[in-house]
Coordinates of C-alpha atoms in Angstrom, one line a residue:
M1 CA 30.2 -32.6 -23.3
I2 CA 30.0 -32.1 -19.5
L3 CA 27.0 -30.7 -17.8
H4 CA 28.0 -28.8 -14.6
C5 CA 24.9 -28.5 -12.5
V6 CA 24.8 -26.2 -9.5
F7 CA 21.8 -26.0 -7.1
M8 CA 21.5 -23.4 -4.4
K9 CA 19.5 -22.9 -1.2
M10 CA 19.1 -19.2 -0.8
P11 CA 18.0 -17.3 2.4
A12 CA 14.5 -16.0 2.6
A13 CA 15.9 -12.4 2.5
A14 CA 17.5 -13.0 -1.0
S15 CA 15.6 -11.2 -3.7
S16 CA 15.0 -12.3 -7.3
A17 CA 17.4 -9.5 -8.3
D18 CA 20.1 -11.0 -6.0
V19 CA 19.7 -14.4 -7.7
L20 CA 19.6 -12.9 -11.2
K21 CA 22.9 -11.0 -10.4
L22 CA 24.6 -14.3 -9.5
Y23 CA 23.3 -15.9 -12.7
G24 CA 24.6 -13.0 -14.7
A25 CA 28.0 -13.3 -13.1
V26 CA 28.2 -17.0 -14.0
A27 CA 26.9 -16.3 -17.6
A28 CA 29.6 -13.6 -18.0
L29 CA 32.3 -16.3 -17.5
K30 CA 31.6 -17.6 -21.0
S31 CA 33.7 -14.7 -22.3
F32 CA 36.7 -15.7 -20.1
V33 CA 36.6 -19.5 -20.2
P34 CA 37.3 -21.4 -23.4
G35 CA 35.1 -24.4 -23.9
M36 CA 32.1 -23.0 -21.9
V37 CA 29.5 -23.3 -24.5
D38 CA 26.1 -22.8 -22.8
F39 CA 24.5 -21.6 -19.6
K40 CA 20.9 -22.0 -18.4
A41 CA 19.5 -20.9 -15.0
G42 CA 16.3 -20.6 -13.2
P43 CA 14.2 -21.4 -10.1
N44 CA 13.2 -25.0 -9.3
A45 CA 10.0 -25.7 -11.3
S46 CA 9.5 -29.4 -10.3
P47 CA 6.1 -30.3 -9.0
E48 CA 7.5 -33.4 -7.2
G49 CA 8.5 -31.6 -4.0
L50 CA 11.9 -33.4 -4.0
G51 CA 14.1 -30.2 -4.2
H52 CA 15.2 -30.6 -0.6
G53 CA 15.3 -26.8 -0.2
F54 CA 17.3 -26.1 -3.4
Q55 CA 15.2 -23.4 -4.9
H56 CA 17.6 -22.1 -7.6
G57 CA 20.1 -23.6 -10.0
F58 CA 22.1 -23.3 -13.1
V59 CA 23.7 -25.6 -15.7
V60 CA 26.9 -24.8 -17.5
T61 CA 27.7 -26.9 -20.6
F62 CA 31.4 -27.5 -21.4
T63 CA 33.0 -29.1 -24.5
D64 CA 34.8 -31.6 -22.3
A65 CA 36.2 -32.4 -18.9
A66 CA 39.4 -30.4 -19.6
A67 CA 37.3 -27.2 -20.3
R68 CA 35.4 -27.8 -17.1
D69 CA 38.6 -28.4 -15.1
A70 CA 40.1 -25.1 -16.5
Y71 CA 36.9 -23.3 -15.5
L72 CA 37.1 -24.6 -11.9
V73 CA 40.4 -23.0 -11.2
H74 CA 40.0 -19.9 -13.4
P75 CA 40.4 -16.8 -11.3
E76 CA 37.2 -15.2 -12.6
H77 CA 35.3 -18.4 -11.6
V78 CA 36.9 -18.4 -8.2
K79 CA 35.6 -14.9 -7.6
V80 CA 32.0 -15.8 -8.8
G81 CA 32.1 -19.0 -6.8
D82 CA 33.0 -17.1 -3.6
K83 CA 30.0 -14.8 -4.2
I84 CA 27.7 -17.8 -4.6
V85 CA 29.0 -19.4 -1.5
A86 CA 28.6 -16.1 0.5
A87 CA 25.0 -15.7 -0.8
A88 CA 23.9 -19.3 -0.2
E89 CA 22.1 -20.3 3.0
G90 CA 24.7 -22.0 5.1
G91 CA 27.6 -21.2 2.7
L92 CA 28.9 -24.4 1.1
D93 CA 26.1 -26.4 2.9
G94 CA 23.6 -24.5 0.7
I95 CA 25.2 -25.6 -2.6
L96 CA 25.0 -28.9 -4.4
V97 CA 27.2 -29.5 -7.5
Y98 CA 26.7 -32.5 -9.8
D99 CA 28.5 -33.0 -13.1
F100 CA 27.9 -35.6 -15.7
E101 CA 28.9 -36.4 -19.3
V102 CA 26.5 -36.3 -22.2

């Protein structure tokens, strides 16, 4: 299994509805991408204060690296990814992606 973790810095003007819309777009990819088995999302709830400005995030679980790799280049993912980059504070600078195997 691969956990694909995405953390976002959102501008102050972004509403909760804006963020939920992005989460919904990612969750909808499950119907397009074989091997995408789970999706979880939410605001940073850590009390440690080490979020470095990343207030929102989501985790997509894939069956394996091949499924994750197919997702990365899938045209529907590219569309959603472009929306996330456009919404994030600073574009790509406002996004952190971290994948690991479990």
